[in-house]
Each structure stands twice: as structure tokens, then as C-alpha cells.
Coordinates of C-alpha atoms in Angstrom, one line a residue:
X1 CA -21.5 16.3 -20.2
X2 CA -18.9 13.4 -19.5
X3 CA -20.3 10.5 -18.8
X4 CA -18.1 7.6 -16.2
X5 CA -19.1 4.0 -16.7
X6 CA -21.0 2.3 -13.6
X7 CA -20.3 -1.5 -14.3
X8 CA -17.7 -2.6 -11.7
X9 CA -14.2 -3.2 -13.5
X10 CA -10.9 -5.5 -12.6
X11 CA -9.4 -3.7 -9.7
X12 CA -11.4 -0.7 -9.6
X13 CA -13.3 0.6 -6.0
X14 CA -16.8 -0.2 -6.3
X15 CA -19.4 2.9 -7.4
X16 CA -21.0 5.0 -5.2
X17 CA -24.6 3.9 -4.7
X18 CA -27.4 6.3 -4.9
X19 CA -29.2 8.2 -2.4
X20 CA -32.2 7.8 -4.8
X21 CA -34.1 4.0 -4.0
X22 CA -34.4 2.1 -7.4
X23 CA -37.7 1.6 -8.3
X24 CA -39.2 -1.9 -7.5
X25 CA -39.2 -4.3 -10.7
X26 CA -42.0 -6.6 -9.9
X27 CA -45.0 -7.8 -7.3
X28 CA -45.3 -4.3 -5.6
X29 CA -49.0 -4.1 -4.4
X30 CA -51.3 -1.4 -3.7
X31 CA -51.3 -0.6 0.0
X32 CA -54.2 1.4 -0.5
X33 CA -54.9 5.1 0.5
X34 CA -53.8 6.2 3.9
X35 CA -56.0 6.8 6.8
X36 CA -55.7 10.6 6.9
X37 CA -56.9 11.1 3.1
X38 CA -59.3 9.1 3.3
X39 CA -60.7 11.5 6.6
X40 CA -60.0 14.5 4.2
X41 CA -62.1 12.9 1.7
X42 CA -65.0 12.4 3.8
X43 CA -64.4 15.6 5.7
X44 CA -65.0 17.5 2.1
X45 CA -67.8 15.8 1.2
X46 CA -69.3 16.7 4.3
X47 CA -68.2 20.4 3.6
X48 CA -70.1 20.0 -0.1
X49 CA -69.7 23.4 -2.4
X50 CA -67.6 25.1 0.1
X51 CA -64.6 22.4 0.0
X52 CA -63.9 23.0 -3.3
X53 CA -61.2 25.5 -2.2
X54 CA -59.9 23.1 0.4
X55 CA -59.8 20.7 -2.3
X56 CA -58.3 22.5 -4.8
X57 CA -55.5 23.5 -2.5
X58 CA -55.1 19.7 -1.4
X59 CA -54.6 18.6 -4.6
X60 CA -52.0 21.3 -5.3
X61 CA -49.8 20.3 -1.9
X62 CA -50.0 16.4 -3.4
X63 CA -48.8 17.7 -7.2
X64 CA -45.7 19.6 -5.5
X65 CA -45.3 16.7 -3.2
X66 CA -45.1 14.3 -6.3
X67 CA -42.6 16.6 -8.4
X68 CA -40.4 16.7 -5.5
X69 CA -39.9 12.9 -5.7
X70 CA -39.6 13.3 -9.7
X71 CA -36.4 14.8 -11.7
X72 CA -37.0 16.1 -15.4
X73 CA -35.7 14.6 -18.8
X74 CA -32.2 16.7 -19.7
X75 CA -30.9 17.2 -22.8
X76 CA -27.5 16.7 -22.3
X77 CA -24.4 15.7 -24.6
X78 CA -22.6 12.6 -24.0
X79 CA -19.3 11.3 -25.1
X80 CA -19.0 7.6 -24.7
X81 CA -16.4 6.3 -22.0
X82 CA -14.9 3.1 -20.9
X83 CA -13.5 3.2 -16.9
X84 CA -11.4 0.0 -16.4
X85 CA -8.3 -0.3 -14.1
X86 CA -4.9 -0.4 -15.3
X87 CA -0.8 -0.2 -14.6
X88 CA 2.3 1.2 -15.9
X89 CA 4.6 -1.1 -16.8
X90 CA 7.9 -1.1 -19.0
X91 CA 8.2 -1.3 -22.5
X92 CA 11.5 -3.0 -22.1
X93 CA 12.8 -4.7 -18.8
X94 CA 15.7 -7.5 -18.8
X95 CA 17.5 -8.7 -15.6
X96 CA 21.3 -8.4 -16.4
X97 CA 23.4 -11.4 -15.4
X98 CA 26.6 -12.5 -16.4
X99 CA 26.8 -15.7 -19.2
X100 CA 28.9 -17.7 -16.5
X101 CA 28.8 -18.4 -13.0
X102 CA 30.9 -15.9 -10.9
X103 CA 31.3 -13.0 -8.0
X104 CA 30.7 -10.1 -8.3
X105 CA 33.7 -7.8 -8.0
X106 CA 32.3 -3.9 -9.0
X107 CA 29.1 -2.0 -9.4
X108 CA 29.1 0.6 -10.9
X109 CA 25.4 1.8 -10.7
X110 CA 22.3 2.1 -8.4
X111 CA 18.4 2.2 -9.0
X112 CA 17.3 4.7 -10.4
X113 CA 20.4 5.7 -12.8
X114 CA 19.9 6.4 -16.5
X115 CA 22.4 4.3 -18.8
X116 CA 23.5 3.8 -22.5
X117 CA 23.4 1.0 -24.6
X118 CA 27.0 -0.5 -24.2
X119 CA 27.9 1.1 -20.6
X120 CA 29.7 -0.8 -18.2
X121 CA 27.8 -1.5 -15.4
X122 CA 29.6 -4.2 -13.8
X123 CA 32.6 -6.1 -13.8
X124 CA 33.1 -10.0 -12.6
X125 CA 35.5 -11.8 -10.8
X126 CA 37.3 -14.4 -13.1
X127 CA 40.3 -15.3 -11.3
X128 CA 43.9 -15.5 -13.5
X129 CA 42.2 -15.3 -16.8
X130 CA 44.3 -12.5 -17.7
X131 CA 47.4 -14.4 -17.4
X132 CA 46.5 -17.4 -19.2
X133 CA 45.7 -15.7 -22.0
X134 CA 49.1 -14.0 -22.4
X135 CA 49.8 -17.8 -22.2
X136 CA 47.8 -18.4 -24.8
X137 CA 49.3 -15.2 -27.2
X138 CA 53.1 -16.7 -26.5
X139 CA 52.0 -19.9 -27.8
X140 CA 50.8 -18.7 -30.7
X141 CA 53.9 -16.4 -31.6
X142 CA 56.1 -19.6 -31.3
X143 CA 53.8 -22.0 -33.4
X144 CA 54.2 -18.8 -36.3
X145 CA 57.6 -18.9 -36.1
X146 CA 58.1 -22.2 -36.4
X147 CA 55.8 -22.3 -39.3
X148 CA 57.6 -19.3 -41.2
X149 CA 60.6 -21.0 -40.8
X150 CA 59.7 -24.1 -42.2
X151 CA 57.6 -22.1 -45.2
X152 CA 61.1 -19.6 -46.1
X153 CA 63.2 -23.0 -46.2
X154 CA 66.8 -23.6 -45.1
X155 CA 69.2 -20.3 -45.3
X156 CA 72.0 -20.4 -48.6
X157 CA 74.7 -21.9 -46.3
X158 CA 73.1 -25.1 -45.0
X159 CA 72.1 -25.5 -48.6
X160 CA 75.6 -24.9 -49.6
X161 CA 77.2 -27.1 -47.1
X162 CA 74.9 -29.8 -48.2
X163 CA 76.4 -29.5 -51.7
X164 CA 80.1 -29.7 -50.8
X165 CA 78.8 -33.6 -48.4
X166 CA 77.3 -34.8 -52.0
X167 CA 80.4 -33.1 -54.2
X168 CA 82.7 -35.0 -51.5
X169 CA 80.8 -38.3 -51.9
X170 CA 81.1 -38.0 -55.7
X171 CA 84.4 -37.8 -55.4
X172 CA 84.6 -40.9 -53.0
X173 CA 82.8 -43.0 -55.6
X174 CA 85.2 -41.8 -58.2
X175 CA 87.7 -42.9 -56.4
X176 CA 86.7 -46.3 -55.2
X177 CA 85.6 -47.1 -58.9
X178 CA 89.0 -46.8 -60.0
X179 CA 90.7 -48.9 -57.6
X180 CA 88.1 -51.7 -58.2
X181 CA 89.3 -51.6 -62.1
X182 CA 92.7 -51.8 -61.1
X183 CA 92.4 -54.5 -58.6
X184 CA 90.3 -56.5 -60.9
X185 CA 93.1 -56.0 -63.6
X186 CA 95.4 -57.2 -61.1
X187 CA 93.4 -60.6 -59.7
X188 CA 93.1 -61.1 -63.6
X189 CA 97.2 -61.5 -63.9
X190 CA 97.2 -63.3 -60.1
X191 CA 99.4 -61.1 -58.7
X192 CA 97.2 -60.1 -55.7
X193 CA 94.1 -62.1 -54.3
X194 CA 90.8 -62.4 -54.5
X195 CA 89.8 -61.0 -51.5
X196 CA 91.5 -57.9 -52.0
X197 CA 88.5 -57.8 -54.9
X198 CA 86.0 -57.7 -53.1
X199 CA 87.0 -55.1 -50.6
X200 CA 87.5 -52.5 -52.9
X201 CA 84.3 -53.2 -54.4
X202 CA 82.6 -52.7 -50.7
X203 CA 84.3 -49.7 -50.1
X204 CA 82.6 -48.4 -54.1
X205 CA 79.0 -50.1 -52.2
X206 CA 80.0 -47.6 -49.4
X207 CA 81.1 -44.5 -51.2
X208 CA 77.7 -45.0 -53.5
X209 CA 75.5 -45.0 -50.6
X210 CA 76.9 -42.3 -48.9
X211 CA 76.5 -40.1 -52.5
X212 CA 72.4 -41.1 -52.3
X213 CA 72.5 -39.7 -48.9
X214 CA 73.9 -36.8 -49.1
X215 CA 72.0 -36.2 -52.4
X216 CA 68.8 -36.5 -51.1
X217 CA 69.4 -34.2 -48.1
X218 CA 70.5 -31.6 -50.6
X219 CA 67.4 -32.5 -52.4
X220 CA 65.2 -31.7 -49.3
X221 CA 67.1 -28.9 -47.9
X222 CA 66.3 -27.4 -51.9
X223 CA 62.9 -28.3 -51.3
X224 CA 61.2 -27.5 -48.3
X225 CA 59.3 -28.8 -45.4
X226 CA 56.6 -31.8 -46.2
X227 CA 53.2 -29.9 -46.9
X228 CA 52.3 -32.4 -44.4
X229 CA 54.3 -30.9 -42.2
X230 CA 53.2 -27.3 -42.9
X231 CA 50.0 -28.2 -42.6
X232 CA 50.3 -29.9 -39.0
X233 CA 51.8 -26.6 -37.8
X234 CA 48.8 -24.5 -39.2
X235 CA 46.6 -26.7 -37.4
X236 CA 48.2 -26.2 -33.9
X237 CA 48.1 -22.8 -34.7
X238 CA 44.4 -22.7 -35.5
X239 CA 43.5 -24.5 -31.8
X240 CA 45.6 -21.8 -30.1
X241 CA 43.7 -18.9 -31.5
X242 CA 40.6 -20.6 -30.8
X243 CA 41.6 -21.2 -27.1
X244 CA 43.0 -17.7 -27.2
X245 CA 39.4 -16.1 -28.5
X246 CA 37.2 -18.1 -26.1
X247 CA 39.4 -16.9 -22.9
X248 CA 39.6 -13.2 -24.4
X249 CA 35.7 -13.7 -24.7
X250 CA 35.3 -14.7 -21.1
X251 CA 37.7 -11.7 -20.1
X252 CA 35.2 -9.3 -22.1
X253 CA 32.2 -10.8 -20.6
X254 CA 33.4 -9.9 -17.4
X255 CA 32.2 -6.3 -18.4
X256 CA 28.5 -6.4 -17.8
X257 CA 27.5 -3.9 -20.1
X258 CA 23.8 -2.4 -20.8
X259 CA 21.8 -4.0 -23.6
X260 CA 20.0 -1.0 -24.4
X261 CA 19.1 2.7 -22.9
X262 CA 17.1 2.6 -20.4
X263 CA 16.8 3.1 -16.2
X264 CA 18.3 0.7 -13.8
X265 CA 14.6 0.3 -12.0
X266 CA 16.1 -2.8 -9.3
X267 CA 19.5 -3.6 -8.2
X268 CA 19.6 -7.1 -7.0
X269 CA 23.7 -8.2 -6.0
X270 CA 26.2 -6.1 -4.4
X271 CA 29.9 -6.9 -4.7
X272 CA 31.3 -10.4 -3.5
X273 CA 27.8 -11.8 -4.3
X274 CA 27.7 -15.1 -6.1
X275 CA 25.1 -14.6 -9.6
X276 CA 24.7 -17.2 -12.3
X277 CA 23.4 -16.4 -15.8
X278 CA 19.7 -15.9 -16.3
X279 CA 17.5 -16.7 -19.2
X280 CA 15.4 -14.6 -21.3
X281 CA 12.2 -16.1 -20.4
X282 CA 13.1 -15.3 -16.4
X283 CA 10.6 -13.3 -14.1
X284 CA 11.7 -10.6 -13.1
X285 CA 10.9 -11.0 -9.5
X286 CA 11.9 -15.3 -9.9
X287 CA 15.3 -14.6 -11.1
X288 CA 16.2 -11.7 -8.7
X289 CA 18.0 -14.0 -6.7
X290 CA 20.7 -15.0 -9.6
X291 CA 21.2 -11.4 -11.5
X292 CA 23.0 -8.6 -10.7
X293 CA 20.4 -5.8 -11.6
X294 CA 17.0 -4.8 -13.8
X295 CA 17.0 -2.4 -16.7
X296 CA 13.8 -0.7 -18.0
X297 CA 13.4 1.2 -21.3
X298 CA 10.6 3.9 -21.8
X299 CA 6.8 3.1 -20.1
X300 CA 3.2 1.7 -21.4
X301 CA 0.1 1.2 -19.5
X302 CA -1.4 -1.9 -19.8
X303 CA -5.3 -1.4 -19.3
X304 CA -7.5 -4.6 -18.5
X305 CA -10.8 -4.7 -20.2
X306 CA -13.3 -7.1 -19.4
X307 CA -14.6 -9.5 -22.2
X308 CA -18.2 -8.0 -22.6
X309 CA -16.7 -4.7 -23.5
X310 CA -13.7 -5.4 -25.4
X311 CA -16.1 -4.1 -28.7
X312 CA -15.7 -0.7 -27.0
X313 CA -11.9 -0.7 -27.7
X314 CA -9.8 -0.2 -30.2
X315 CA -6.4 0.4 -31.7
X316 CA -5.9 4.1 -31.8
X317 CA -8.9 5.2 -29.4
X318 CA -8.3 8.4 -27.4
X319 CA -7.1 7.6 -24.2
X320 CA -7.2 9.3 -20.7
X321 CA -5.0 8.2 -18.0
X322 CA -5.2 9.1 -14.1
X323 CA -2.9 8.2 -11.4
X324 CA -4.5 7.1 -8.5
X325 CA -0.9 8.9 -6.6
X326 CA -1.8 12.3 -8.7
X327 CA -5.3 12.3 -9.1
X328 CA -5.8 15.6 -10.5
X329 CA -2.9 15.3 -13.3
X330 CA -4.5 13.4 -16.6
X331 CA -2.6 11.8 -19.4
X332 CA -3.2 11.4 -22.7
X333 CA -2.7 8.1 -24.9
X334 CA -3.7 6.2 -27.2
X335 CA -4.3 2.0 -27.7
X336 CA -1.5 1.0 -28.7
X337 CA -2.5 -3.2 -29.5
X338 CA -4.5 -5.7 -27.8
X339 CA -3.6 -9.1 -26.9
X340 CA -4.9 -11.7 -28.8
X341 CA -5.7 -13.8 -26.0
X342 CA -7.8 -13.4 -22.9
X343 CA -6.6 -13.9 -19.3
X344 CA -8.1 -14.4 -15.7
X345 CA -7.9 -11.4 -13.2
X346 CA -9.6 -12.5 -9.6
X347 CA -12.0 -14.8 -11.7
X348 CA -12.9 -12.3 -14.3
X349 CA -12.2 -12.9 -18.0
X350 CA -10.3 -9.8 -19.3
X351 CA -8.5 -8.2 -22.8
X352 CA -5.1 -6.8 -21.4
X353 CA -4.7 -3.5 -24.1
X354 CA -1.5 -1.8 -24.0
X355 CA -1.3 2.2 -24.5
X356 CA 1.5 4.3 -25.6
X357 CA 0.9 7.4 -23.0
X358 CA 1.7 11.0 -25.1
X359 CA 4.6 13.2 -23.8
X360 CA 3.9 14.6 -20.4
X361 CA 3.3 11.1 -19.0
X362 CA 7.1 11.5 -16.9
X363 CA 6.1 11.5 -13.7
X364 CA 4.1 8.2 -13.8
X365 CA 6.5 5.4 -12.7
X366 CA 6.7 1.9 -12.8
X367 CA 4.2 -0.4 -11.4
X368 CA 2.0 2.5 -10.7
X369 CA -1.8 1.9 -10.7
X370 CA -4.0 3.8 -13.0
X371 CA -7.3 4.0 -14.2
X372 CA -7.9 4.6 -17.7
X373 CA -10.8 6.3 -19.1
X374 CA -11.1 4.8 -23.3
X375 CA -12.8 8.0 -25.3
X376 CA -15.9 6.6 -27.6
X377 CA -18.3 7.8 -29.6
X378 CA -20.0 11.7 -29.5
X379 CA -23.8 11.9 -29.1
X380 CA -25.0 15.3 -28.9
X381 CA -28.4 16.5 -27.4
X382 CA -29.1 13.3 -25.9
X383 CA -32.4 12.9 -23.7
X384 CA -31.4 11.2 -20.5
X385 CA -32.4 10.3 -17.0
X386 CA -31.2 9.0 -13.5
X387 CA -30.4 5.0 -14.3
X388 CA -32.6 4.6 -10.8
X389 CA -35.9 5.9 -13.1
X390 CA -35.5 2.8 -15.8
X391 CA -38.0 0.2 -14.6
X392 CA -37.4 -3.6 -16.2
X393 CA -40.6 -5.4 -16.5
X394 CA -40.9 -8.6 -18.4
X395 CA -38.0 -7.7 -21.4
X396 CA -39.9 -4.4 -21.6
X397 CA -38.1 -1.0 -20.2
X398 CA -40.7 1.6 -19.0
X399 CA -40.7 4.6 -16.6
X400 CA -43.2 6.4 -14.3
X401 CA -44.1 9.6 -15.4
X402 CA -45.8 12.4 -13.9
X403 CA -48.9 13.4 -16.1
X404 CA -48.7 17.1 -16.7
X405 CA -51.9 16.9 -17.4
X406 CA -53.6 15.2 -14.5
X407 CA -50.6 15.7 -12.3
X408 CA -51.0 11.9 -11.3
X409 CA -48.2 8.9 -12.5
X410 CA -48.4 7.1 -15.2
X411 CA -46.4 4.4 -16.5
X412 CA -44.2 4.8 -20.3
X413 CA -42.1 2.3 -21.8
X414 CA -38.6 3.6 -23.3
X415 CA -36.2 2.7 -25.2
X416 CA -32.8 3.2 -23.9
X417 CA -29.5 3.6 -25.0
X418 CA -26.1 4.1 -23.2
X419 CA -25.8 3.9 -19.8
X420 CA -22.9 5.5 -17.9
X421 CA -22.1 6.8 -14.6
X422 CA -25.9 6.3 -13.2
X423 CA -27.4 7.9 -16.6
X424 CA -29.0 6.6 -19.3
X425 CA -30.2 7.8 -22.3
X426 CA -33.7 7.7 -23.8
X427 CA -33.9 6.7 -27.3
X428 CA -37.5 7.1 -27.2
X429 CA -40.6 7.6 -25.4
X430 CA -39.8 10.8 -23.5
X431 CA -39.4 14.5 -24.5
X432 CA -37.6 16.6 -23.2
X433 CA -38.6 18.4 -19.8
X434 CA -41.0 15.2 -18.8
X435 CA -40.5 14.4 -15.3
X436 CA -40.3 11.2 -14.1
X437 CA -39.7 9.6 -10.6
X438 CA -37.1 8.0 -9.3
X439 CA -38.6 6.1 -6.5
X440 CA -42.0 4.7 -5.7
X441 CA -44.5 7.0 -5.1
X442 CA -46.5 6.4 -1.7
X443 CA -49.7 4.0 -2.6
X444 CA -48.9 3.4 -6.6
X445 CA -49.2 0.1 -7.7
X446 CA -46.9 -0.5 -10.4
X447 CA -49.0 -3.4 -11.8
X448 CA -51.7 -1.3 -12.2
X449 CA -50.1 1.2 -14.0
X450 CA -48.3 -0.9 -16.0
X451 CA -52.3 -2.3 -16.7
X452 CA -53.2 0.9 -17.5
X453 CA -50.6 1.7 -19.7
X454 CA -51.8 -1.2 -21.5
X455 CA -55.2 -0.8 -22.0
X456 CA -54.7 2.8 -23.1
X457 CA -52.4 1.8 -26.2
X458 CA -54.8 -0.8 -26.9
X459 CA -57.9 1.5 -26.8
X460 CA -55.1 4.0 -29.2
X461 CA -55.0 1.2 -31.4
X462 CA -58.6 0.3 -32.0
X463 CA -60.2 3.1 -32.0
X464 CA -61.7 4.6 -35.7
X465 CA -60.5 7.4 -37.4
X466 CA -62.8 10.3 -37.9

């Protein structure tokens, strides 16, 4: 036998109450035979010898009376269970927005449909991005160019033209040294001036000068460019390939493409709508105003056990999962973790535990509602009774019996164990096939059976031994 836990749980309907009336825990009083037996009674005296039968029979009609208002002790076995309420959710779920602000220009999936990590599923509105990064690539090619030119140097024929300038101004300065020696030879014998001295030795100045020049353009032409120079280019270069990566980035991004596998389980924008990036830490339902969809990867149940019997779970328990949508179609799972930290659920203090259904489980959907049934412990050939039979009196558990003896109640104490689904179990105190009853019977006082009860264990106790 499967026993269903009666303690109300976090979302779960209330338990069907008994037909059977719990029996009254304290002050009941004795309301004292009723009129009609006591008439009997008399009515038998009177009779004397020949009311025995009458009697006889009497007290037989009150025995069956009394076992119809008792049920017998089963032996019966139990396996342990935890009802608590519970819903499917996602292992996975992101909303999928785009990093920047933007239309929406194509969608290219609805709810429901199954994607790949990497597929496209949408594609944003960026404007002439396209064109300024061709922009972007031109300016790059001609920054290269420049830069290889200056790196290979100047071709053989500037170079050579630049020797012929400095061979030319040699050959000026040759020249205009020797007409300064032979105007200085001629000022020395005064046949020409002095002035014509100091022209010729400008025009030397001149030719000199013009020599440097043209020696040090040969000189840089030989060369190369300034590494200065080089180095200015490379760094023009190295902004436009930056620029060029960050619009190419932007133009990539405007392919909204699945993070992982999964089912599109909400679609939020449809094309021309304006969405803006979302974070990670988003709700789903907060930020459905800014993304363009929701992806969901693979399901979990998450279960919500109250705090006085979390001890009753644990990682890897046996797990049995209905759908309140498909009643009749159970699941199996298994506890997968429990959170570390307790939350509040309409005012009660609750363990959310999340389980990993087994395969089969397809036909539960997101967001369904569950209840999930945690598998315990085995006890086999367990004594049990109707939960309505325990009486609580004082810390001390105890039912009424029916006396096989003297066919009349009498009150036990018990020890109890689990109790499940209106069931408990009797540790000790009772045997098997003992009847007990589950409501009052007509003119018992519970006190004085209790009293009874009592004094007989006490008179057990102190009597001798033989």
C-alpha cells in the first residue's frame, strides 16, 4: 500500500476530510445511559431467570452495534511519500536582444520553433553601415600604399638623377675655385680690382652650398623615409583597422543569432519594432518590452518543500511527477539539488528542490503545474489505523479499543509512527486484527476510560509474582 501525505502543502488543493468524526481530545463527559436501556434493564429484572435469553441477545445486538462503529488494525506495507506542489520550468531561458539600440528589420522564427546554437534568428536595421565600412577598407588600402612606398625607397632613377645634381655641383665648385686662384693672382700684380675678388669667391660660397644640397638629398633619397615617418603611417593605419573592426562588428551584430539549442517559448517584437539591449540579470516577463524574443533549453521541475520536511528530501530521491493537465500520465525523476536558501510562498517558508524529469517527460511544457510525489523509505508489514482513531491526551497518544473479551471499550496508549494520507502507523500497543473505533461511542466517557486504563497498569505494576 502507497501511502499520500495529509499535511496541506504550498499550492496544493486542500485534503479531503473524513466521513469518519475525529474522536474528541479532551473534557467529554458521561451523558449517562439512555432512557430506553435503562427500561430494558428494569424490564429484565422484573423478568428474573427467564430474561437471561432476552439479555443475552441484547447484549449481542450492542457488540455488533459497537464493531460497526470500529475498523480493525491492518497489516499493511508502506512506502514513505512526500506530496508537495511543484512547476516545470526551463533549464535555460535567455531573452534575445540586440547589443545596440535599433529596429527590427526581419524575423525569422515564431514560438514554438526548435533552433541551433548560432542560427540566425533575426536581423536589425543599422542604416548605411555597409557603406561606411567600404569607407573604412579604402582608407586603409591607401595608408598601405603609402607606407610600402615609403619602406621600398625611391626607384634607381630618382636616385640617379640625384647623382648627376651633386656630380654637376662638384663640377661648379671646381670651377669657381679656379677662377678665385686666378683672380687672386691677378689683384696680387694689380691688374684687375679688388672687387672682382670677392665675386668670384661668392660665386665658389654659391657653388659649395649648392654641392651640400644636392649631396644630402642624394644622401636621403639612398636612405629612406625618417623611421619617424614610417612609424606615423603605421599608426594611422592601426586606427583605421580599429574603426574598420568596430563597424564590421556592428554589421555582424545585426544577425541575432541563437546562443544555444533550444525552443523559441515567447516572441516579443515583430518587424519595425524599436528593442534595446537587455541584461542578463533581466525577467523574463520585465524585459519583454525591450527584446525581440525568449529561448528555452531542455525542462526541470522545481518542487517547493516546506521547511519542517525538507529532512525528507534529498539529492537523488526517486521522484514521481503528475500533471495536473494529464493526470493519469506519471513521470519519473530524480532531485536534482536544493537551494541553499529558503523562500516565502503565500507566507509559508519553503526549500525550492529542482528535478531532472527521466525521458518520457516530453509532453510536460513550460510553466505547467505539477505535483510531485518524493519516494522515501520502505516499511513492510506495518500495523496501521484510520489517523481519526489516534486520540492525543496530555503528550500521551492512546486509542479506544473494543475488548474482545468483554466486548466493551477500553482505552490503549500507542506509539505511532508515520502518518500519511489519513493513516498512521502503530509502532506499539496494538496487534494485528484489534479493532478500534473511530468515533465516540454513544455514553463513553473518555476520562473515565482513560482512568481506567490507568489504574489497571498500576494494579499490573504492583501486584506480586506468584
Amino acid at each position: 500500500m502507497i501511502l499520500r501525505t495529509n499535511e496541506p502543502q504550498t499550492g496544493s488543493p486542500p485534503p479531503a476530510k473524513s466521513t469518519d468524526q475525529p474522536l474528541p481530545q479532551s473534557g467529554s463527559r458521561n451523558r449517562g445511559l439512555p432512557i430506553g436501556w435503562i427500561l430494558v434493564g428494569m424490564l429484565l429484572a422484573g423478568l428474573g431467570g427467564g430474561g437471561i435469553l432476552v439479555q443475552r441477545q441484547l447484549r449481542q445486538q450492542m457488540a455488533q452495534r459497537l464493531q460497526r462503529l470500529t475498523v480493525p488494525v491492518q497489516v499493511t506495507d508502506l512506502t514513505q511519500r512526500l506530496r508537495v506542489s511543484g512547476q516545470v520550468q526551463p533549464i535555460r531561458q535567455v531573452n534575445v536582444s540586440p547589443r545596440e539600440s535599433g529596429r527590427l528589420a526581419e524575423l525569422l522564427v515564431d514560438q514554438g520553433d526548435e533552433v541551433v546554437a548560432g542560427q540566425v534568428l533575426a536581423r536589425m536595421d543599422y542604416g548605411d553601415l555597409a557603406s561606411s565600412i567600404r569607407q573604412a577598407q579604402a582608407r586603409i588600402q591607401e595608408l598601405q600604399a603609402r607606407l610600402a612606398e615609403l619602406q621600398a625607397g625611391e626607384r634607381p632613377q630618382v636616385i640617379a638623377a640625384a647623382q648627376a645634381r651633386v656630380d654637376a655641383a662638384r663640377s661648379q665648385v671646381s670651377l669657381a675655385q679656379r677662377e678665385l686662384e686666378r683672380i687672386q693672382a691677378l689683384v696680387q700684380e694689380g691688374v684687375v680690382a679688388r672687387s672682382e675678388l670677392d665675386q668670384r669667391l661668392a660665386r665658389l660660397e654659391q657653388a659649395q652650398a649648392d654641392l651640400q644640397a644636392a649631396q644630402q638629398e642624394l644622401e636621403r633619397l639612398q636612405s629612406g623615409s625618417r623611421p619617424e615617418t614610417l612609424q606615423q603611417i603605421q599608426a594611422q593605419i592601426a586606427q583605421a583597422q580599429a574603426e574598420l573592426a568596430q563597424r564590421q562588428s556592428r554589421l555582424a551584430e545585426a544577425e541575432i543569432r541563437a546562443p544555444f539549442s533550444g525552443v523559441v517559448v515567447q516572441r516579443f517584437a515583430e518587424v519595425g519594432s524599436f528593442v534595446t539591449p537587455t541584461t542578463a540579470a533581466s525577467d523574463v516577463t520585465a524585459a519583454s518590452s525591450s527584446s525581440i524574443l525568449a529561448l528555452a533549453q531542455g525542462i526541470e521541475v522545481r518542487a517547493e518543500v516546506p521547511e519542517a520536511q525538507i529532512a525528507q528530501v534529498r539529492v537523488g530521491q526517486p521522484v514521481e511527477i503528475r500533471s495536473l493537465a494529464y493526470p493519469d500520465r506519471v513521470v519519473q525523476g530524480r532531485g536534482k539539488r536544493i537551494a541553499p536558501a529558503t523562500v516565502m510562498v503565500r507566507e509559508v517558508t519553503v526549500f525550492r528542490v529542482m528535478i531532472e524529469p527521466e525521458p518520457g517527460a516530453d509532453f510536460l511544457r513550460t510553466g505547467m503545474n505539477v505535483s510531485v510525489d518524493f519516494i522515501g523509505e520502505r516499511q513492510p508489514q506495518a500495523l496501521t489505523v484510520p489517523s481519526v482513531a489516534i486520540l492525543r491526551e496530555q503528550g500521551q497518544e492512546g486509542v479506544i479499543l473494543l475488548d474482545p473479551q468483554t466486548q466493551r471499550p477500553v482505552y490503549r496508549p500507542v506509539e505511532t509512527g508515520l502518518t500519511q494520507g489519513g493513516i498512521t502507523q502503530v509502532l506499539s500497543g496494538l496487534r494485528a486484527g484489534d479493532r478500534v473505533f473511530t468515533a465516540l461511542p454513544p455514553g463513553v466517557n473518555l476520562e473515565a476510560l482513560i482512568r481506567q486504563e490507568q489504574n489497571r497498569s498500576e494494579t499490573a505494576q504492583i501486584k506480586p509474582h506468584p
